[in-house]
mmCIF file of C-alpha atoms in Angstrom:
data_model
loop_
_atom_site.group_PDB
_atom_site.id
_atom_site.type_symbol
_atom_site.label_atom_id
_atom_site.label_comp_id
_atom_site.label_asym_id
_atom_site.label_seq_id
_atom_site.Cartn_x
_atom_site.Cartn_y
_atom_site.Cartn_z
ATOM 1 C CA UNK A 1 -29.849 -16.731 0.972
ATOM 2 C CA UNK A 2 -26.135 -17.732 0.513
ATOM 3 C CA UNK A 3 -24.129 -18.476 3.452
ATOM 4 C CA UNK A 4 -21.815 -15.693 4.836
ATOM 5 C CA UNK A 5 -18.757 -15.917 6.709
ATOM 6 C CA UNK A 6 -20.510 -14.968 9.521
ATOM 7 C CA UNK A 7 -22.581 -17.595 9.573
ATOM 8 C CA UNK A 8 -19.605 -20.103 9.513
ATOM 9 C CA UNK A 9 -19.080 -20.806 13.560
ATOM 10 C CA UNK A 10 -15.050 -21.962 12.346
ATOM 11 C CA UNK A 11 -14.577 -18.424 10.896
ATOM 12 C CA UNK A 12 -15.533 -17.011 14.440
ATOM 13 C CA UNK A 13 -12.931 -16.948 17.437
ATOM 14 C CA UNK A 14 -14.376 -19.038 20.369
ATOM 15 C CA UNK A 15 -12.238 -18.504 23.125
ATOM 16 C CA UNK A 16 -13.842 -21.053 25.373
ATOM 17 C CA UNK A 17 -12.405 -23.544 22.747
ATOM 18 C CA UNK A 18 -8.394 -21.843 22.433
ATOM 19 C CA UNK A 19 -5.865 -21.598 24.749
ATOM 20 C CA UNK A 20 -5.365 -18.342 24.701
ATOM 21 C CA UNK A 21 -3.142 -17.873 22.284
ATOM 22 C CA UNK A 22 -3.433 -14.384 20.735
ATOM 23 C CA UNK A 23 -2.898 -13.330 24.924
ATOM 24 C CA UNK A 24 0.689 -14.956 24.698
ATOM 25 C CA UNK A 25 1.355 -15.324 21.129
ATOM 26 C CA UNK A 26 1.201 -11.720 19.878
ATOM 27 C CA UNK A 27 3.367 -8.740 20.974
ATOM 28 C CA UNK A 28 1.989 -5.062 21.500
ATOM 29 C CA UNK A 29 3.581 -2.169 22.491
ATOM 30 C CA UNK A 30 2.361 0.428 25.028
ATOM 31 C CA UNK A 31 0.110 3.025 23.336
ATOM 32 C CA UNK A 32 -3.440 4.240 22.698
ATOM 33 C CA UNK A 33 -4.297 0.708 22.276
ATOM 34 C CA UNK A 34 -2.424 -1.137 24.793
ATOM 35 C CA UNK A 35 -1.447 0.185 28.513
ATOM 36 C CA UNK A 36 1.736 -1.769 28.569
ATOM 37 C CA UNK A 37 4.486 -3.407 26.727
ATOM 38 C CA UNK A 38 4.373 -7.225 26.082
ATOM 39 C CA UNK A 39 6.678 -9.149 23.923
ATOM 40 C CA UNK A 40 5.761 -12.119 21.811
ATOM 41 C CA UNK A 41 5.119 -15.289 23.531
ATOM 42 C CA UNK A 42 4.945 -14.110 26.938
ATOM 43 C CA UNK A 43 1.781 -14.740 28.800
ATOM 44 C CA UNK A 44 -0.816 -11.508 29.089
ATOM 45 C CA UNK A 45 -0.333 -10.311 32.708
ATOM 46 C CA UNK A 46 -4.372 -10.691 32.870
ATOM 47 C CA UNK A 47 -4.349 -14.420 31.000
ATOM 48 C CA UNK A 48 -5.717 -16.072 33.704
ATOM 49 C CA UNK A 49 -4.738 -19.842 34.417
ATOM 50 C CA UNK A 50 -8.512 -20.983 32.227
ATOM 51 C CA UNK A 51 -6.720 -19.373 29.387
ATOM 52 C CA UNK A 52 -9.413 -16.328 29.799
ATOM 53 C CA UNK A 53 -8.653 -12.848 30.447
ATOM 54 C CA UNK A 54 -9.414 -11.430 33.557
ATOM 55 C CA UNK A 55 -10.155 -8.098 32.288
ATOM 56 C CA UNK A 56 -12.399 -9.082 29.324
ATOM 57 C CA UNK A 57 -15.494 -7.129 30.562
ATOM 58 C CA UNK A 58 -13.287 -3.906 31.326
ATOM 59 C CA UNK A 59 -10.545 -4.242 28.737
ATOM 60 C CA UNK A 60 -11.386 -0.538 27.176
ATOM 61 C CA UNK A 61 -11.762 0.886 30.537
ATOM 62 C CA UNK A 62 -8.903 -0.594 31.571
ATOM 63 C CA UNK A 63 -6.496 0.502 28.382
ATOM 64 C CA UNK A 64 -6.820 -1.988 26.435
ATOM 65 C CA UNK A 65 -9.199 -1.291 23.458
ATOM 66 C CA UNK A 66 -6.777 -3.144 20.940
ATOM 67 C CA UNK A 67 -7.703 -6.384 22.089
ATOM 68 C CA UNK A 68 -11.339 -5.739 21.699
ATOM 69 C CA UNK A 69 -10.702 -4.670 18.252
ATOM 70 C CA UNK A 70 -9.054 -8.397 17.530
ATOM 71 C CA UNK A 71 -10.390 -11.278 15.824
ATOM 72 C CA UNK A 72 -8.124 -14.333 14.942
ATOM 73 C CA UNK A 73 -11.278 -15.496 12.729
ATOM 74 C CA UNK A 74 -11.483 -19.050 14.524
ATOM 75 C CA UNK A 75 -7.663 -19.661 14.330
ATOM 76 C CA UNK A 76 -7.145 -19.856 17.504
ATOM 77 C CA UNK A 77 -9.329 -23.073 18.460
ATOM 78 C CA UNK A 78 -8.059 -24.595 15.167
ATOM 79 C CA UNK A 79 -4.287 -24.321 16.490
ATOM 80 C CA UNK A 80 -5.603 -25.598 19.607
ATOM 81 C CA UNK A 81 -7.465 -28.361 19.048
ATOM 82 C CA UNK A 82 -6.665 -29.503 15.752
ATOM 83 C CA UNK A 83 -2.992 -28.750 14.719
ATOM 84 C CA UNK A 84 -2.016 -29.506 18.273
ATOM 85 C CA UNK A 85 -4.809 -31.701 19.221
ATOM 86 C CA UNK A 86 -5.946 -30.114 22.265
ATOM 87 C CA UNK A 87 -2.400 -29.862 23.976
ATOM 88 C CA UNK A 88 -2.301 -27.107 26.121
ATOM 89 C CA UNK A 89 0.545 -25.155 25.963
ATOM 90 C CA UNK A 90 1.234 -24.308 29.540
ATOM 91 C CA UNK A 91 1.317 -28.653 30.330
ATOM 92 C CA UNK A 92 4.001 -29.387 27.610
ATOM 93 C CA UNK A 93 7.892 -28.956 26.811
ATOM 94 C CA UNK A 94 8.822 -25.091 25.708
ATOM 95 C CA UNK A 95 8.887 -25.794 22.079
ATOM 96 C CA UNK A 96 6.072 -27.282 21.589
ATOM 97 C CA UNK A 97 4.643 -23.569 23.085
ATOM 98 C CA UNK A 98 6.971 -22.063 20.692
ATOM 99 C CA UNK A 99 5.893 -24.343 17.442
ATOM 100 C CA UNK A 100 1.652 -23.734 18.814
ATOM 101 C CA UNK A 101 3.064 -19.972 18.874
ATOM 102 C CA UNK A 102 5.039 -19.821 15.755
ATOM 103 C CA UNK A 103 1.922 -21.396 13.595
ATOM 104 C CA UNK A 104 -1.145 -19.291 15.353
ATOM 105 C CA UNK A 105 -0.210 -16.137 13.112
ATOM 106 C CA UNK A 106 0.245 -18.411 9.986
ATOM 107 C CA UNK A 107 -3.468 -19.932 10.354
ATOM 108 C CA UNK A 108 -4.933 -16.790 11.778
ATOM 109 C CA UNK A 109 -3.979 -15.086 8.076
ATOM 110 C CA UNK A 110 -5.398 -18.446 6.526
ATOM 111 C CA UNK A 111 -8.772 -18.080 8.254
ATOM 112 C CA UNK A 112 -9.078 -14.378 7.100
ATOM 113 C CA UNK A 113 -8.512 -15.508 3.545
ATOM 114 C CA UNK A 114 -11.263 -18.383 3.809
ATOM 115 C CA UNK A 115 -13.342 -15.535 5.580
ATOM 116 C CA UNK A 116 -12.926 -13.271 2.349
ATOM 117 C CA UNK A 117 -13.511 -16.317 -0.344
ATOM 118 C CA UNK A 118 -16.641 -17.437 1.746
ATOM 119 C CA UNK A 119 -18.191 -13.638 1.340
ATOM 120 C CA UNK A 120 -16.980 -13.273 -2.359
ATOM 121 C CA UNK A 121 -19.198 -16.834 -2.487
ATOM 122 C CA UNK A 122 -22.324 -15.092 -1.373
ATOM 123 C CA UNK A 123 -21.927 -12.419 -3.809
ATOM 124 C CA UNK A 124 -24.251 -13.595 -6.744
ATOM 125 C CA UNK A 125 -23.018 -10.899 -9.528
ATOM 126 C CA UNK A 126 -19.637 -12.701 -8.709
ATOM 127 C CA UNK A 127 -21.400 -15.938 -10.307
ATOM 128 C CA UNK A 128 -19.024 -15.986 -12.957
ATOM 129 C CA UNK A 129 -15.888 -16.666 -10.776
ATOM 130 C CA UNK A 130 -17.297 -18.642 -8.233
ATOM 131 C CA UNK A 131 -15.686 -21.790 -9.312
ATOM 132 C CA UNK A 132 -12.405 -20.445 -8.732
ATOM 133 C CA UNK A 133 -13.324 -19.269 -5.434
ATOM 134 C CA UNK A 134 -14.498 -22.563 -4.040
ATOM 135 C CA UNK A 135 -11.519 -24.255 -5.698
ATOM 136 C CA UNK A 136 -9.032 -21.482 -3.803
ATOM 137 C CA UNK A 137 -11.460 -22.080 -0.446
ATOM 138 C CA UNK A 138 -10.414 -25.635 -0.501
ATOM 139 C CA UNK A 139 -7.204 -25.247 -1.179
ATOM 140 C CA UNK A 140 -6.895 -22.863 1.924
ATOM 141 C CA UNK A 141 -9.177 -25.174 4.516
ATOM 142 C CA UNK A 142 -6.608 -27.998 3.097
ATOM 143 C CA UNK A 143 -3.698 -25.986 4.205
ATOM 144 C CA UNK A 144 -4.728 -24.938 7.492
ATOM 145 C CA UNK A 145 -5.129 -28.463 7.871
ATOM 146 C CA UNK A 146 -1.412 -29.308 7.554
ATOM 147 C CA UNK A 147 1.085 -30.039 10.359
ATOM 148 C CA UNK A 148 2.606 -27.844 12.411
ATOM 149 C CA UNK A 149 6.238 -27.997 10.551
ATOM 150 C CA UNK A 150 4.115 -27.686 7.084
ATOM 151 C CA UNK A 151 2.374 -24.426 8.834
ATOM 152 C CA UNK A 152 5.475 -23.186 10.030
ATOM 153 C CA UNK A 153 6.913 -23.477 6.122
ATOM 154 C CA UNK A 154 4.390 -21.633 4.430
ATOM 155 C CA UNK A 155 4.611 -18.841 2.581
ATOM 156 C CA UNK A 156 1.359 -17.509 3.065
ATOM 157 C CA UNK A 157 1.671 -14.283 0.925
ATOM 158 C CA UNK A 158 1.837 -16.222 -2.189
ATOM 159 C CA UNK A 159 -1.470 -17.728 -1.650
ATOM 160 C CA UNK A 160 -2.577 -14.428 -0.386
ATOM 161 C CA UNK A 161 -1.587 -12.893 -4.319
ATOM 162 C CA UNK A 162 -3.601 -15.678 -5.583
ATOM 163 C CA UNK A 163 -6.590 -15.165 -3.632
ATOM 164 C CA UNK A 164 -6.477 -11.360 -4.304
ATOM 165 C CA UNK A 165 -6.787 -11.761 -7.518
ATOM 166 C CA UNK A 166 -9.860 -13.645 -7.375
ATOM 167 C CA UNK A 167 -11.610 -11.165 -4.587
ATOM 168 C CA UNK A 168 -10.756 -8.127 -6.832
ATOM 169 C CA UNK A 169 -13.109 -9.718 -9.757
ATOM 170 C CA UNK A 170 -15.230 -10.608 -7.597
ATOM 171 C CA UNK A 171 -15.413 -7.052 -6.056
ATOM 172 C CA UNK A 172 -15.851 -5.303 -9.811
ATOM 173 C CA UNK A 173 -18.560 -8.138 -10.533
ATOM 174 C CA UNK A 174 -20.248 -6.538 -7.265
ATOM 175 C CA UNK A 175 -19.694 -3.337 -8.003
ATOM 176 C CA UNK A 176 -20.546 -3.417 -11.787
ATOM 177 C CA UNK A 177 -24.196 -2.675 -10.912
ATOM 178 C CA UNK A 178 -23.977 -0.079 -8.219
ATOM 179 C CA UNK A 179 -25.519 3.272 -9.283
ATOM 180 C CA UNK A 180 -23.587 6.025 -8.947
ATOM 181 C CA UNK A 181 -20.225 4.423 -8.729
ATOM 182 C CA UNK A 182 -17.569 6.731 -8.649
ATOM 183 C CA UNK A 183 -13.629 5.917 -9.310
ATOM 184 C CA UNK A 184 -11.043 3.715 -7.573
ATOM 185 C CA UNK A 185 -9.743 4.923 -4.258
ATOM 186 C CA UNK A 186 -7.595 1.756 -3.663
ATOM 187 C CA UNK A 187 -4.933 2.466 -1.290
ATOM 188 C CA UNK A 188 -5.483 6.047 -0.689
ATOM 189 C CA UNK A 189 -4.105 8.333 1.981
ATOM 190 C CA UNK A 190 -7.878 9.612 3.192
ATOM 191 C CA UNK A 191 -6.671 9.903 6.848
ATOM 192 C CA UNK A 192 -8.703 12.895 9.109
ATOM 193 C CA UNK A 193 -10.350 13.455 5.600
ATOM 194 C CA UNK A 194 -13.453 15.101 6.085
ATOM 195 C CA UNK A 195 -16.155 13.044 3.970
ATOM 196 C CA UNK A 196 -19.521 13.800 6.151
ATOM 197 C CA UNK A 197 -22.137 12.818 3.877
ATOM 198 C CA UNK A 198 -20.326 11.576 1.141
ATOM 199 C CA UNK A 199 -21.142 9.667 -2.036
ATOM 200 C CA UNK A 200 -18.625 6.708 -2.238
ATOM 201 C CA UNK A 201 -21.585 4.368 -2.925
ATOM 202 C CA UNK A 202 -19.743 1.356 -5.248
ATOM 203 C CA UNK A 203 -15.975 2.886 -4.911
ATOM 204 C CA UNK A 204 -13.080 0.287 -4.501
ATOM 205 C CA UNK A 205 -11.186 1.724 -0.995
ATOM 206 C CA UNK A 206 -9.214 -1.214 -0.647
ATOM 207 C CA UNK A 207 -6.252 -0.604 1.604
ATOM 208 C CA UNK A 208 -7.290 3.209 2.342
ATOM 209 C CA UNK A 209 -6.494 4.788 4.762
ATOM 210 C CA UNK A 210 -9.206 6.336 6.886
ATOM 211 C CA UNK A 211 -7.679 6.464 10.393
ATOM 212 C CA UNK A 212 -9.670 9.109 12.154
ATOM 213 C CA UNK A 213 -11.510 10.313 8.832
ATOM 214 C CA UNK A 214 -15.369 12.022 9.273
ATOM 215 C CA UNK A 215 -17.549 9.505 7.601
ATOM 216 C CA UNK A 216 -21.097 10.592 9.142
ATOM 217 C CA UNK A 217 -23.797 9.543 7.329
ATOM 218 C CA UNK A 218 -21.417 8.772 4.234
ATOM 219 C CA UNK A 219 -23.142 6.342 1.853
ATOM 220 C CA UNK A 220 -20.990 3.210 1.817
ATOM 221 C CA UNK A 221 -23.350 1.009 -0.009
ATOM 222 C CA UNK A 222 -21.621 -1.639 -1.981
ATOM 223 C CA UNK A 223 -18.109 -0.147 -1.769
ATOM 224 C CA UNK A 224 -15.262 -2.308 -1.387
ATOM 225 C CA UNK A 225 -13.618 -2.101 2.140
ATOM 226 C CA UNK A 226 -11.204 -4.992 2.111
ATOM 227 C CA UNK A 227 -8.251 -3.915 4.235
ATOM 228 C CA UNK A 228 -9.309 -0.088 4.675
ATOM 229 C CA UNK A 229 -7.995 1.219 8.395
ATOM 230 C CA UNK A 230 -10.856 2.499 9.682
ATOM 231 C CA UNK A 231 -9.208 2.860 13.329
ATOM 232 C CA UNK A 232 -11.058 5.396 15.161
ATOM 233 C CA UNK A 233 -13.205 6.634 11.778
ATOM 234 C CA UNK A 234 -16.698 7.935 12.408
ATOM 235 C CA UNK A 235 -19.204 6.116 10.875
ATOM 236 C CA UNK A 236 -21.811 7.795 12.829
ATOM 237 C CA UNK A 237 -25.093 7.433 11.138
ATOM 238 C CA UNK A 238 -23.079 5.967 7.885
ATOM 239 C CA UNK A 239 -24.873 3.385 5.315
ATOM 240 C CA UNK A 240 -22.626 0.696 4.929
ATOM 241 C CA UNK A 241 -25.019 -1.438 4.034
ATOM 242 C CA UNK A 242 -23.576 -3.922 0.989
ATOM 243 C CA UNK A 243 -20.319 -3.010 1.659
ATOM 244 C CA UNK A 244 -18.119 -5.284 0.641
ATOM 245 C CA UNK A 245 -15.302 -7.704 2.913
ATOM 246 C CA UNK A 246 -15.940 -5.581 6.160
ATOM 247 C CA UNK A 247 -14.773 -7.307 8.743
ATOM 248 C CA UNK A 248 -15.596 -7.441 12.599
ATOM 249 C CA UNK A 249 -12.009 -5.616 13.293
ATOM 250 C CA UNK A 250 -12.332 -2.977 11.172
ATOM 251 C CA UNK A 251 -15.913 -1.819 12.299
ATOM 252 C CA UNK A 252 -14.787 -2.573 16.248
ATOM 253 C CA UNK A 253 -11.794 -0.146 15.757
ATOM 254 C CA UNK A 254 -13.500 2.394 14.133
ATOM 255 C CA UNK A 255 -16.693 4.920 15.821
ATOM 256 C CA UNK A 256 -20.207 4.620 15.536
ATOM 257 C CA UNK A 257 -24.064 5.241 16.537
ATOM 258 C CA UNK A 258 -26.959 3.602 16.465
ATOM 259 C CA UNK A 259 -27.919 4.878 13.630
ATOM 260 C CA UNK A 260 -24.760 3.750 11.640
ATOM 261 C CA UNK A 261 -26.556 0.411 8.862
ATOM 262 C CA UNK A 262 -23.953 -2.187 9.080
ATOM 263 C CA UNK A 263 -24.296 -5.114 6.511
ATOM 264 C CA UNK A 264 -25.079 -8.548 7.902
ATOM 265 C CA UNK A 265 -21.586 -9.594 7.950
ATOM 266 C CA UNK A 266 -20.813 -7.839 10.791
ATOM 267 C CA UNK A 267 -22.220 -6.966 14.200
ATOM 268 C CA UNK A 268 -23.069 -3.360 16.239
ATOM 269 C CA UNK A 269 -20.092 -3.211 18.396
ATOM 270 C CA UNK A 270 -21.082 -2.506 21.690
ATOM 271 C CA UNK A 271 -18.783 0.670 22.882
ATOM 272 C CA UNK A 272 -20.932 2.194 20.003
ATOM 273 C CA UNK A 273 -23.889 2.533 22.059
ATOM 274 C CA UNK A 274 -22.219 2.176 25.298
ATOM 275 C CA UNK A 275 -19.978 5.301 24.243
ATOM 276 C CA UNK A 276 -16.641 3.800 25.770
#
């Protein structure tokens, strides 16, 4: 068995290890998925002073389902510990809490990339470009490595265009195989669609839109879901097993049963089952 992302503990956020950073870092505005308004770099009203929220085990209840839906894929105790070497925020000068604010978003997006190069890596039709992949996966880890000023410099969408180029061969490699693969939905407008039961076994949805769209029991084997919305999607009773760069975020904001086969990149969420 090849290693997956999610089997990589520094691709996973561990909040006992961060500062709470995506609670001060981050804005969000007042909607279904926040209760109030909060602007960038100012504290969560429920941060508590342990850097841990005090709502965490109520935050859905409580108006605040887009912070369960969240994952800084383990940038947040690299900023913290490494890049700033364990210096908490709240004890130093302002702009070193501005610099540890300024770089969290910059690593967060590098983690995500070495999340999608690790899962292209333990794709074994995508033999032929793996190579490239673990040459781009170290050039990645090396940058998240740099200083704060280097971090703070970085224009992270060019790398992004590189890596993309590698994940889409990587994807068709994958996909080559699947039986009864249909044609490219990339970046389609699928949102409320109604596709209960559907066929999309194989089919490339990268960047679709499926906010709100009826996916029960849609077979999702093998397709490619890399930056699909899937907020508030049913997937109730759905195969996704296979499917392709699904991340924790996108199954967490979208809907789900019991019955829904998730591949083992991802976990059950557990509002599916507790129906909150």
């Amino acid at each position: 068995m090849r290693e997956q992302a999610a089997d990589v503990p520094e691709l996973r956020g561990d909040c006992a290890r961060c500062f709470g950073l995506c609670c001060v870092a981050l804005p969000f505005t007042a909607s279904a998925d926040f209760a109030v308004d909060k602007a960038a770099g100012t504290p969560c009203g429920h941060l508590r002073t342990d850097h841990r929220c005090g709502i965490h085990d109520r935050l859905r209840q409580e108006g605040f389902p887009g912070c369960t839906v969240y994952d800084c894929f383990g940038a947040g105790q690299k900023v913290s510990l490494v890049t700033f070497g364990g210096e908490d925020w709240r004890a130093g000068p302002p702009e070193r809490a501005r610099r540890m604010f300024d770089v969290f978003p910059v690593v967060r997006r590098l983690h995500e990339l070495l999340w999608y190069l690790t899962e292209a890596l333990a794709l074994p039709a995508a033999r032929p470009v793996h190579e490239a992949l673990r040459r781009a996966r170290a050039e990645i880890e090396r940058l998240t490595l740099g200083t704060p000023e280097d971090l703070a410099a970085l224009d992270v969408g060019a790398h992004r265009r590189e890596v993309d180029v590698l994940l889409l061969r990587a994807s068709e490699l994958a996909r080559k195989g699947v039986r009864g693969r249909r044609r490219d939905r990339r970046g389609a407008d699928l949102v409320g669609a109604r596709l209960k039961g559907a066929d999309l076994r194989g089919v490339s949805l990268r960047g679709a839109l499926l906010i709100a769209a009826d996916l029960t029991g849609a077979d999702l084997r093998g397709a490619d879901l890399i930056g699909a919305d899937l907020r508030d999607a049913d997937l109730t009773d759905a195969d996704l097993t296979g499917a392709l760069f699904l991340t924790q975020p996108q199954v967490r904001a979208a809907r789900g049963s019991a019955g829904t086969k998730l591949p083992g990149s991802v976990t059950r969420p557990a509002h599916w089952t507790a129906g909150v």
